[in-house]
Amino acid sequence: ILARYKWVSKMLAGYDSVLEVGCADAFGSSIVRQSVNKLTALDIDGQMISDAKERQNPRWDVLYVLGDMSAVGGQRFDALYCLDVLEHVLPSEEGIFMSMAAELAPVCIVGMPSLESQAYGHPFSKANHVNCKTEDGLRTLMAKHYRHVFMFGINDEVQHTGFGPMCQYRFALGV
């Protein structure tokens, strides 16, 4: 998990204002915060936001917001990222999700388990992953909202641009 946040921090290094959508307990948020000027972390779970605020390291000031993307509506960010979120969004609502992301930021990173990895997942995990995608599926979705889309894969802690169907986890970078 930390390798994913480190990869995002490298991709967004030097950005001024970044939004994390679906921060959960913000376990990896401080890694990204060290590379950007300002990080706003958002989640719909009040307990997760409370926990994140309680454990916040004052050295890496993060603004935590309770709610969905509409909770920061009207604001613009230089970039947005969401890790392990899109696979929980119903396919019928993914267009709305991505439209909101595109309105909030001109750069977007989406990270999610690959559809191919789900054959090996625990039944509980599979039941909650209602929208995992193939490499082409994620690229197609992102291309509807961002002009350029770059695809990356991750196996264990190694990021690559290799053979998509072998990826355990994938990233799409839309600009």
Backbone as JSON Lines, residues from 0, in Angstrom:
{"i":0,"aa":"I","n":[0.84,-1.2,0.0],"ca":[0.0,0.0,0.0],"c":[0.87,1.25,0.0]}
{"i":1,"aa":"L","n":[1.91,1.25,0.81],"ca":[2.77,2.44,0.88],"c":[3.49,2.69,-0.44]}
{"i":2,"aa":"A","n":[3.8,1.62,-1.19],"ca":[4.43,1.8,-2.5],"c":[3.51,2.57,-3.44]}
{"i":3,"aa":"R","n":[2.22,2.36,-3.3],"ca":[1.25,3.09,-4.14],"c":[1.28,4.58,-3.83]}
{"i":4,"aa":"Y","n":[1.3,4.9,-2.55],"ca":[1.35,6.31,-2.15],"c":[2.68,6.96,-2.54]}
{"i":5,"aa":"K","n":[3.74,6.19,-2.45],"ca":[5.04,6.72,-2.86],"c":[5.04,7.02,-4.34]}
{"i":6,"aa":"W","n":[4.45,6.15,-5.15],"ca":[4.37,6.38,-6.59],"c":[3.57,7.66,-6.88]}
{"i":7,"aa":"V","n":[2.43,7.82,-6.2],"ca":[1.63,9.03,-6.38],"c":[2.44,10.25,-5.97]}
{"i":8,"aa":"S","n":[3.17,10.16,-4.87],"ca":[3.97,11.31,-4.42],"c":[5.02,11.69,-5.45]}
{"i":9,"aa":"K","n":[5.59,10.72,-6.14],"ca":[6.58,11.02,-7.18],"c":[5.91,11.64,-8.4]}
{"i":10,"aa":"M","n":[4.74,11.17,-8.77],"ca":[4.04,11.72,-9.93],"c":[3.56,13.15,-9.68]}
{"i":11,"aa":"L","n":[3.21,13.46,-8.45],"ca":[2.64,14.77,-8.13],"c":[3.62,15.7,-7.41]}
{"i":12,"aa":"A","n":[4.88,15.32,-7.33],"ca":[5.9,16.13,-6.63],"c":[5.91,17.56,-7.18]}
{"i":13,"aa":"G","n":[5.84,18.53,-6.25],"ca":[5.89,19.93,-6.61],"c":[4.54,20.57,-6.9]}
{"i":14,"aa":"Y","n":[3.48,19.78,-6.96],"ca":[2.15,20.37,-7.19],"c":[1.75,21.21,-5.98]}
{"i":15,"aa":"D","n":[0.99,22.24,-6.23],"ca":[0.62,23.16,-5.15],"c":[-0.54,22.62,-4.32]}
{"i":16,"aa":"S","n":[-1.66,22.31,-4.95],"ca":[-2.87,21.93,-4.23],"c":[-3.4,20.61,-4.78]}
{"i":17,"aa":"V","n":[-3.47,19.6,-3.91],"ca":[-3.85,18.25,-4.33],"c":[-5.0,17.76,-3.46]}
{"i":18,"aa":"L","n":[-5.92,17.03,-4.09],"ca":[-7.06,16.43,-3.39],"c":[-6.94,14.92,-3.43]}
{"i":19,"aa":"E","n":[-7.05,14.29,-2.26],"ca":[-7.14,12.83,-2.18],"c":[-8.61,12.48,-1.95]}
{"i":20,"aa":"V","n":[-9.17,11.69,-2.84],"ca":[-10.56,11.25,-2.72],"c":[-10.56,9.84,-2.16]}
{"i":21,"aa":"G","n":[-11.24,9.66,-1.03],"ca":[-11.3,8.35,-0.4],"c":[-10.06,8.04,0.41]}
{"i":22,"aa":"C","n":[-9.72,8.93,1.32],"ca":[-8.47,8.77,2.09],"c":[-8.55,7.69,3.15]}
{"i":23,"aa":"A","n":[-9.75,7.23,3.49],"ca":[-9.94,6.25,4.57],"c":[-9.28,6.77,5.85]}
{"i":24,"aa":"D","n":[-8.39,5.99,6.46],"ca":[-7.75,6.44,7.7],"c":[-6.51,7.3,7.43]}
{"i":25,"aa":"A","n":[-6.28,7.64,6.16],"ca":[-5.18,8.52,5.73],"c":[-3.81,7.93,6.05]}
{"i":26,"aa":"F","n":[-3.74,6.62,6.08],"ca":[-2.5,5.92,6.41],"c":[-1.33,6.38,5.52]}
{"i":27,"aa":"G","n":[-1.58,6.56,4.22],"ca":[-0.51,6.95,3.3],"c":[-0.5,8.41,2.9]}
{"i":28,"aa":"S","n":[-1.45,9.18,3.39],"ca":[-1.58,10.58,2.96],"c":[-0.34,11.41,3.25]}
{"i":29,"aa":"S","n":[0.3,11.17,4.38],"ca":[1.47,11.99,4.73],"c":[2.63,11.77,3.75]}
{"i":30,"aa":"I","n":[2.68,10.61,3.11],"ca":[3.72,10.37,2.11],"c":[3.54,11.34,0.94]}
{"i":31,"aa":"V","n":[2.31,11.49,0.49],"ca":[2.02,12.43,-0.6],"c":[2.21,13.85,-0.12]}
{"i":32,"aa":"R","n":[1.77,14.14,1.09],"ca":[1.86,15.51,1.62],"c":[3.3,16.02,1.65]}
{"i":33,"aa":"Q","n":[4.25,15.14,1.84],"ca":[5.65,15.54,1.86],"c":[6.14,16.04,0.51]}
{"i":34,"aa":"S","n":[5.42,15.71,-0.56],"ca":[5.83,16.08,-1.92],"c":[5.02,17.2,-2.52]}
{"i":35,"aa":"V","n":[3.93,17.58,-1.9],"ca":[3.06,18.64,-2.44],"c":[2.93,19.76,-1.41]}
{"i":36,"aa":"N","n":[2.53,20.92,-1.87],"ca":[2.42,22.07,-0.96],"c":[1.22,21.97,-0.02]}
{"i":37,"aa":"K","n":[0.07,21.53,-0.55],"ca":[-1.15,21.46,0.25],"c":[-1.93,20.21,-0.15]}
{"i":38,"aa":"L","n":[-2.35,19.44,0.85],"ca":[-3.14,18.24,0.59],"c":[-4.46,18.32,1.35]}
{"i":39,"aa":"T","n":[-5.54,18.13,0.62],"ca":[-6.87,18.0,1.2],"c":[-7.27,16.54,1.03]}
{"i":40,"aa":"A","n":[-7.65,15.89,2.13],"ca":[-8.01,14.47,2.11],"c":[-9.48,14.33,2.46]}
{"i":41,"aa":"L","n":[-10.18,13.59,1.66],"ca":[-11.64,13.52,1.7],"c":[-12.09,12.08,1.87]}
{"i":42,"aa":"D","n":[-13.11,11.85,2.7],"ca":[-13.7,10.52,2.82],"c":[-15.14,10.65,3.27]}
{"i":43,"aa":"I","n":[-15.97,9.67,2.91],"ca":[-17.38,9.7,3.29],"c":[-17.64,9.07,4.65]}
{"i":44,"aa":"D","n":[-16.62,8.46,5.24],"ca":[-16.78,7.77,6.52],"c":[-16.29,8.68,7.66]}
{"i":45,"aa":"G","n":[-17.22,9.14,8.49],"ca":[-16.9,10.05,9.58],"c":[-15.91,9.48,10.58]}
{"i":46,"aa":"Q","n":[-15.98,8.18,10.86],"ca":[-15.05,7.56,11.8],"c":[-13.63,7.59,11.24]}
{"i":47,"aa":"M","n":[-13.49,7.35,9.94],"ca":[-12.17,7.39,9.31],"c":[-11.57,8.8,9.38]}
{"i":48,"aa":"I","n":[-12.38,9.81,9.12],"ca":[-11.9,11.19,9.17],"c":[-11.51,11.55,10.6]}
{"i":49,"aa":"S","n":[-12.31,11.14,11.57],"ca":[-11.97,11.4,12.98],"c":[-10.65,10.75,13.36]}
{"i":50,"aa":"D","n":[-10.48,9.49,12.96],"ca":[-9.23,8.78,13.26],"c":[-8.04,9.48,12.61]}
{"i":51,"aa":"A","n":[-8.2,9.89,11.37],"ca":[-7.11,10.56,10.65],"c":[-6.72,11.86,11.34]}
{"i":52,"aa":"K","n":[-7.72,12.61,11.78],"ca":[-7.43,13.88,12.48],"c":[-6.7,13.63,13.79]}
{"i":53,"aa":"E","n":[-7.11,12.6,14.52],"ca":[-6.47,12.28,15.81],"c":[-5.02,11.87,15.65]}
{"i":54,"aa":"R","n":[-4.72,11.16,14.57],"ca":[-3.37,10.65,14.36],"c":[-2.5,11.56,13.51]}
{"i":55,"aa":"Q","n":[-3.03,12.7,13.09],"ca":[-2.28,13.57,12.17],"c":[-0.95,14.02,12.76]}
{"i":56,"aa":"N","n":[0.06,13.88,11.96],"ca":[1.38,14.38,12.32],"c":[1.4,15.88,12.03]}
{"i":57,"aa":"P","n":[1.62,16.71,13.05],"ca":[1.59,18.17,12.82],"c":[2.64,18.64,11.81]}
{"i":58,"aa":"R","n":[3.65,17.83,11.62],"ca":[4.68,18.19,10.65],"c":[4.14,18.21,9.22]}
{"i":59,"aa":"W","n":[3.16,17.33,8.93],"ca":[2.57,17.23,7.6],"c":[1.1,17.62,7.68]}
{"i":60,"aa":"D","n":[0.84,18.88,7.75],"ca":[-0.51,19.4,7.87],"c":[-1.36,18.97,6.67]}
{"i":61,"aa":"V","n":[-2.44,18.25,6.95],"ca":[-3.39,17.81,5.94],"c":[-4.76,18.32,6.35]}
{"i":62,"aa":"L","n":[-5.53,18.86,5.42],"ca":[-6.9,19.27,5.7],"c":[-7.82,18.08,5.43]}
{"i":63,"aa":"Y","n":[-8.51,17.6,6.44],"ca":[-9.42,16.47,6.3],"c":[-10.84,16.98,6.16]}
{"i":64,"aa":"V","n":[-11.56,16.42,5.18],"ca":[-12.93,16.84,4.89],"c":[-13.82,15.61,4.86]}
{"i":65,"aa":"L","n":[-14.94,15.69,5.54],"ca":[-15.93,14.62,5.55],"c":[-16.91,14.87,4.41]}
{"i":66,"aa":"G","n":[-17.09,13.87,3.56],"ca":[-18.07,13.96,2.48],"c":[-17.54,13.38,1.18]}
{"i":67,"aa":"D","n":[-18.37,13.51,0.15],"ca":[-17.95,13.08,-1.17],"c":[-17.36,14.28,-1.91]}
{"i":68,"aa":"M","n":[-17.11,14.14,-3.21],"ca":[-16.45,15.23,-3.94],"c":[-17.25,16.52,-3.96]}
{"i":69,"aa":"S","n":[-18.55,16.43,-3.76],"ca":[-19.35,17.66,-3.72],"c":[-19.04,18.5,-2.48]}
{"i":70,"aa":"A","n":[-18.42,17.88,-1.47],"ca":[-18.06,18.6,-0.24],"c":[-16.99,19.65,-0.48]}
{"i":71,"aa":"V","n":[-16.25,19.53,-1.57],"ca":[-15.23,20.52,-1.92],"c":[-15.6,21.22,-3.22]}
{"i":72,"aa":"G","n":[-16.86,21.09,-3.62],"ca":[-17.33,21.7,-4.86],"c":[-17.03,23.18,-4.91]}
{"i":73,"aa":"G","n":[-16.73,23.66,-6.1],"ca":[-16.38,25.06,-6.26],"c":[-14.89,25.32,-6.13]}
{"i":74,"aa":"Q","n":[-14.19,24.43,-5.45],"ca":[-12.72,24.55,-5.35],"c":[-12.1,23.89,-6.57]}
{"i":75,"aa":"R","n":[-10.92,24.34,-6.92],"ca":[-10.13,23.7,-7.97],"c":[-8.81,23.28,-7.35]}
{"i":76,"aa":"F","n":[-8.32,22.14,-7.78],"ca":[-7.05,21.61,-7.31],"c":[-6.14,21.42,-8.52]}
{"i":77,"aa":"D","n":[-4.85,21.41,-8.28],"ca":[-3.9,21.17,-9.37],"c":[-3.93,19.7,-9.79]}
{"i":78,"aa":"A","n":[-4.24,18.82,-8.86],"ca":[-4.3,17.39,-9.14],"c":[-5.2,16.71,-8.11]}
{"i":79,"aa":"L","n":[-5.66,15.54,-8.49],"ca":[-6.54,14.73,-7.64],"c":[-6.06,13.28,-7.78]}
{"i":80,"aa":"Y","n":[-6.14,12.53,-6.69],"ca":[-5.88,11.1,-6.8],"c":[-6.84,10.33,-5.93]}
{"i":81,"aa":"C","n":[-7.13,9.12,-6.35],"ca":[-7.96,8.21,-5.55],"c":[-7.38,6.81,-5.72]}
{"i":82,"aa":"L","n":[-7.06,6.21,-4.6],"ca":[-6.52,4.86,-4.57],"c":[-7.52,3.94,-3.89]}
{"i":83,"aa":"D","n":[-7.84,2.86,-4.54],"ca":[-8.77,1.87,-3.98],"c":[-10.16,2.46,-3.72]}
{"i":84,"aa":"V","n":[-10.64,3.25,-4.66],"ca":[-11.96,3.86,-4.55],"c":[-12.87,3.45,-5.71]}
{"i":85,"aa":"L","n":[-12.39,3.6,-6.93],"ca":[-13.24,3.39,-8.11],"c":[-13.83,1.99,-8.17]}
{"i":86,"aa":"E","n":[-13.13,1.0,-7.65],"ca":[-13.66,-0.36,-7.71],"c":[-14.89,-0.53,-6.82]}
{"i":87,"aa":"H","n":[-15.17,0.45,-5.95],"ca":[-16.36,0.42,-5.09],"c":[-17.5,1.26,-5.65]}
{"i":88,"aa":"V","n":[-17.26,1.96,-6.75],"ca":[-18.28,2.8,-7.39],"c":[-19.02,1.95,-8.41]}
{"i":89,"aa":"L","n":[-20.34,1.95,-8.34],"ca":[-21.12,1.16,-9.29],"c":[-20.82,1.59,-10.72]}
{"i":90,"aa":"P","n":[-20.73,0.66,-11.65],"ca":[-20.46,1.03,-13.04],"c":[-21.44,2.08,-13.58]}
{"i":91,"aa":"S","n":[-22.68,2.03,-13.13],"ca":[-23.67,3.02,-13.59],"c":[-23.38,4.42,-13.07]}
{"i":92,"aa":"E","n":[-22.52,4.54,-12.05],"ca":[-22.21,5.85,-11.46],"c":[-20.77,6.3,-11.72]}
{"i":93,"aa":"E","n":[-19.98,5.49,-12.43],"ca":[-18.58,5.84,-12.65],"c":[-18.41,7.09,-13.5]}
{"i":94,"aa":"G","n":[-19.31,7.32,-14.44],"ca":[-19.24,8.52,-15.28],"c":[-19.43,9.79,-14.45]}
{"i":95,"aa":"I","n":[-20.36,9.75,-13.52],"ca":[-20.58,10.9,-12.62],"c":[-19.35,11.12,-11.76]}
{"i":96,"aa":"F","n":[-18.81,10.04,-11.22],"ca":[-17.61,10.12,-10.38],"c":[-16.47,10.77,-11.15]}
{"i":97,"aa":"M","n":[-16.2,10.29,-12.37],"ca":[-15.09,10.83,-13.15],"c":[-15.36,12.24,-13.65]}
{"i":98,"aa":"S","n":[-16.6,12.58,-13.94],"ca":[-16.93,13.96,-14.33],"c":[-16.64,14.93,-13.19]}
{"i":99,"aa":"M","n":[-17.0,14.53,-11.98],"ca":[-16.72,15.37,-10.81],"c":[-15.22,15.53,-10.62]}
{"i":100,"aa":"A","n":[-14.47,14.43,-10.79],"ca":[-13.01,14.5,-10.65],"c":[-12.43,15.46,-11.68]}
{"i":101,"aa":"A","n":[-12.88,15.38,-12.92],"ca":[-12.37,16.24,-13.99],"c":[-12.7,17.71,-13.75]}
{"i":102,"aa":"E","n":[-13.84,17.98,-13.12],"ca":[-14.2,19.36,-12.78],"c":[-13.31,19.92,-11.68]}
{"i":103,"aa":"L","n":[-12.85,19.05,-10.8],"ca":[-12.05,19.5,-9.65],"c":[-10.57,19.66,-9.97]}
{"i":104,"aa":"A","n":[-10.05,18.9,-10.95],"ca":[-8.6,18.92,-11.2],"c":[-8.28,18.52,-12.64]}
{"i":105,"aa":"P","n":[-7.3,19.19,-13.25],"ca":[-6.89,18.85,-14.62],"c":[-5.97,17.63,-14.69]}
{"i":106,"aa":"V","n":[-5.51,17.15,-13.56],"ca":[-4.65,15.96,-13.5],"c":[-5.3,15.0,-12.5]}
{"i":107,"aa":"C","n":[-5.39,13.72,-12.89],"ca":[-6.05,12.74,-12.03],"c":[-5.31,11.42,-12.08]}
{"i":108,"aa":"I","n":[-5.07,10.85,-10.91],"ca":[-4.51,9.5,-10.82],"c":[-5.56,8.6,-10.18]}
{"i":109,"aa":"V","n":[-5.87,7.51,-10.86],"ca":[-6.77,6.49,-10.32],"c":[-5.95,5.23,-10.13]}
{"i":110,"aa":"G","n":[-6.0,4.66,-8.93],"ca":[-5.35,3.39,-8.65],"c":[-6.38,2.38,-8.18]}
{"i":111,"aa":"M","n":[-6.31,1.18,-8.71],"ca":[-7.3,0.17,-8.35],"c":[-6.77,-1.24,-8.61]}
{"i":112,"aa":"P","n":[-7.34,-2.24,-7.93],"ca":[-6.97,-3.62,-8.24],"c":[-7.39,-3.94,-9.67]}
{"i":113,"aa":"S","n":[-6.62,-4.75,-10.34],"ca":[-6.97,-5.13,-11.7],"c":[-8.13,-6.12,-11.68]}
{"i":114,"aa":"L","n":[-8.89,-6.12,-12.76],"ca":[-9.96,-7.1,-12.89],"c":[-9.39,-8.51,-12.89]}
{"i":115,"aa":"E","n":[-8.23,-8.66,-13.53],"ca":[-7.61,-9.98,-13.61],"c":[-7.24,-10.53,-12.23]}
{"i":116,"aa":"S","n":[-6.9,-9.67,-11.29],"ca":[-6.5,-10.12,-9.95],"c":[-7.68,-10.64,-9.13]}
{"i":117,"aa":"Q","n":[-8.88,-10.32,-9.53],"ca":[-10.04,-10.67,-8.73],"c":[-10.31,-12.17,-8.68]}
{"i":118,"aa":"A","n":[-9.81,-12.91,-9.64],"ca":[-9.98,-14.37,-9.63],"c":[-9.32,-14.99,-8.4]}
{"i":119,"aa":"Y","n":[-8.34,-14.28,-7.83],"ca":[-7.59,-14.79,-6.68],"c":[-8.0,-14.13,-5.37]}
{"i":120,"aa":"G","n":[-8.99,-13.25,-5.43],"ca":[-9.39,-12.49,-4.25],"c":[-10.26,-13.28,-3.29]}
{"i":121,"aa":"H","n":[-10.3,-12.81,-2.06],"ca":[-11.17,-13.38,-1.03],"c":[-12.62,-13.07,-1.4]}
{"i":122,"aa":"P","n":[-13.57,-13.95,-1.12],"ca":[-14.97,-13.69,-1.46],"c":[-15.49,-12.35,-0.91]}
{"i":123,"aa":"F","n":[-15.08,-11.97,0.3],"ca":[-15.51,-10.68,0.86],"c":[-15.0,-9.53,0.0]}
{"i":124,"aa":"S","n":[-13.74,-9.62,-0.39],"ca":[-13.14,-8.59,-1.24],"c":[-13.86,-8.52,-2.58]}
{"i":125,"aa":"K","n":[-14.09,-9.65,-3.19],"ca":[-14.77,-9.69,-4.49],"c":[-16.17,-9.08,-4.4]}
{"i":126,"aa":"A","n":[-16.87,-9.35,-3.31],"ca":[-18.23,-8.82,-3.15],"c":[-18.24,-7.3,-3.07]}
{"i":127,"aa":"N","n":[-17.18,-6.71,-2.55],"ca":[-17.1,-5.26,-2.42],"c":[-16.43,-4.58,-3.6]}
{"i":128,"aa":"H","n":[-15.78,-5.34,-4.44],"ca":[-15.14,-4.79,-5.64],"c":[-16.08,-4.97,-6.82]}
{"i":129,"aa":"V","n":[-16.97,-4.01,-6.98],"ca":[-18.03,-4.11,-7.99],"c":[-17.64,-3.51,-9.33]}
{"i":130,"aa":"N","n":[-16.42,-2.94,-9.44],"ca":[-16.08,-2.21,-10.66],"c":[-14.58,-2.26,-10.98]}
{"i":131,"aa":"C","n":[-13.94,-3.39,-10.77],"ca":[-12.54,-3.51,-11.19],"c":[-12.49,-3.5,-12.71]}
{"i":132,"aa":"K","n":[-11.36,-3.08,-13.25],"ca":[-11.26,-2.91,-14.7],"c":[-10.0,-3.54,-15.27]}
{"i":133,"aa":"T","n":[-10.08,-3.89,-16.54],"ca":[-8.91,-4.26,-17.29],"c":[-8.14,-2.97,-17.62]}
{"i":134,"aa":"E","n":[-6.94,-3.12,-18.14],"ca":[-6.17,-1.95,-18.54],"c":[-6.93,-1.13,-19.59]}
{"i":135,"aa":"D","n":[-7.47,-1.8,-20.6],"ca":[-8.21,-1.08,-21.64],"c":[-9.48,-0.45,-21.09]}
{"i":136,"aa":"G","n":[-10.14,-1.12,-20.17],"ca":[-11.36,-0.56,-19.58],"c":[-11.1,0.71,-18.79]}
{"i":137,"aa":"L","n":[-10.02,0.72,-17.99],"ca":[-9.69,1.91,-17.21],"c":[-9.22,3.03,-18.13]}
{"i":138,"aa":"R","n":[-8.42,2.71,-19.14],"ca":[-7.97,3.72,-20.09],"c":[-9.16,4.35,-20.81]}
{"i":139,"aa":"T","n":[-10.11,3.55,-21.24],"ca":[-11.29,4.05,-21.94],"c":[-12.1,4.99,-21.06]}
{"i":140,"aa":"L","n":[-12.31,4.6,-19.82],"ca":[-13.04,5.47,-18.89],"c":[-12.32,6.8,-18.68]}
{"i":141,"aa":"M","n":[-11.04,6.74,-18.42],"ca":[-10.26,7.96,-18.18],"c":[-10.23,8.85,-19.42]}
{"i":142,"aa":"A","n":[-10.16,8.25,-20.61],"ca":[-10.08,9.02,-21.86],"c":[-11.35,9.82,-22.14]}
{"i":143,"aa":"K","n":[-12.45,9.46,-21.52],"ca":[-13.69,10.23,-21.66],"c":[-13.61,11.55,-20.92]}
{"i":144,"aa":"H","n":[-12.64,11.69,-19.99],"ca":[-12.57,12.85,-19.12],"c":[-11.23,13.57,-19.16]}
{"i":145,"aa":"Y","n":[-10.2,12.91,-19.67],"ca":[-8.86,13.49,-19.75],"c":[-8.29,13.26,-21.14]}
{"i":146,"aa":"R","n":[-7.62,14.26,-21.67],"ca":[-7.11,14.2,-23.05],"c":[-6.03,13.13,-23.24]}
{"i":147,"aa":"H","n":[-5.13,13.02,-22.29],"ca":[-4.05,12.05,-22.36],"c":[-4.14,11.12,-21.15]}
{"i":148,"aa":"V","n":[-3.99,9.82,-21.4],"ca":[-4.05,8.83,-20.32],"c":[-2.83,7.93,-20.42]}
{"i":149,"aa":"F","n":[-2.13,7.8,-19.3],"ca":[-0.94,6.96,-19.22],"c":[-1.22,5.82,-18.25]}
{"i":150,"aa":"M","n":[-0.95,4.6,-18.67],"ca":[-1.26,3.43,-17.87],"c":[0.02,2.84,-17.27]}
{"i":151,"aa":"F","n":[-0.1,2.41,-16.01],"ca":[1.0,1.79,-15.29],"c":[0.45,0.59,-14.52]}
{"i":152,"aa":"G","n":[1.3,-0.37,-14.26],"ca":[0.91,-1.52,-13.47],"c":[1.81,-1.64,-12.26]}
{"i":153,"aa":"I","n":[1.37,-2.44,-11.31],"ca":[2.18,-2.69,-10.13],"c":[1.99,-4.16,-9.75]}
{"i":154,"aa":"N","n":[3.09,-4.8,-9.5],"ca":[3.1,-6.16,-8.95],"c":[4.0,-6.1,-7.73]}
{"i":155,"aa":"D","n":[3.49,-6.52,-6.61],"ca":[4.18,-6.37,-5.34],"c":[4.5,-4.88,-5.17]}
{"i":156,"aa":"E","n":[5.76,-4.49,-5.18],"ca":[6.1,-3.08,-5.01],"c":[6.77,-2.5,-6.25]}
{"i":157,"aa":"V","n":[6.67,-3.18,-7.39],"ca":[7.36,-2.74,-8.6],"c":[6.35,-2.18,-9.6]}
{"i":158,"aa":"Q","n":[6.5,-0.89,-9.91],"ca":[5.65,-0.25,-10.9],"c":[6.27,-0.46,-12.28]}
{"i":159,"aa":"H","n":[5.4,-0.58,-13.3],"ca":[5.91,-0.85,-14.64],"c":[4.88,-0.46,-15.69]}
{"i":160,"aa":"T","n":[5.29,-0.54,-16.93],"ca":[4.39,-0.33,-18.06],"c":[4.29,-1.61,-18.87]}
{"i":161,"aa":"G","n":[4.49,-2.72,-18.22],"ca":[4.55,-4.03,-18.88],"c":[3.19,-4.58,-19.26]}
{"i":162,"aa":"F","n":[3.11,-5.87,-19.33],"ca":[1.94,-6.6,-19.8],"c":[0.77,-6.43,-18.83]}
{"i":163,"aa":"G","n":[-0.25,-5.69,-19.27],"ca":[-1.39,-5.33,-18.42],"c":[-2.11,-6.48,-17.75]}
{"i":164,"aa":"P","n":[-2.42,-7.56,-18.46],"ca":[-3.17,-8.65,-17.82],"c":[-2.44,-9.32,-16.65]}
{"i":165,"aa":"M","n":[-1.14,-9.1,-16.51],"ca":[-0.39,-9.69,-15.4],"c":[-0.38,-8.79,-14.16]}
{"i":166,"aa":"C","n":[-0.94,-7.61,-14.24],"ca":[-0.89,-6.65,-13.13],"c":[-1.83,-7.07,-12.0]}
{"i":167,"aa":"Q","n":[-1.36,-6.89,-10.78],"ca":[-2.23,-7.06,-9.62],"c":[-3.0,-5.77,-9.35]}
{"i":168,"aa":"Y","n":[-2.38,-4.66,-9.68],"ca":[-2.93,-3.34,-9.37],"c":[-2.56,-2.44,-10.54]}
{"i":169,"aa":"R","n":[-3.42,-1.5,-10.86],"ca":[-3.08,-0.59,-11.98],"c":[-3.35,0.85,-11.62]}
{"i":170,"aa":"F","n":[-2.6,1.7,-12.29],"ca":[-2.75,3.14,-12.19],"c":[-3.09,3.71,-13.55]}
{"i":171,"aa":"A","n":[-3.95,4.72,-13.57],"ca":[-4.17,5.52,-14.76],"c":[-3.87,6.96,-14.37]}
{"i":172,"aa":"L","n":[-3.06,7.63,-15.17],"ca":[-2.73,9.03,-14.97],"c":[-3.36,9.8,-16.11]}
{"i":173,"aa":"G","n":[-4.34,10.63,-15.8],"ca":[-5.03,11.42,-16.82],"c":[-4.66,12.88,-16.72]}
{"i":174,"aa":"V","n":[-4.34,13.47,-17.86],"ca":[-4.01,14.9,-17.92],"c":[-4.75,15.54,-19.09]}
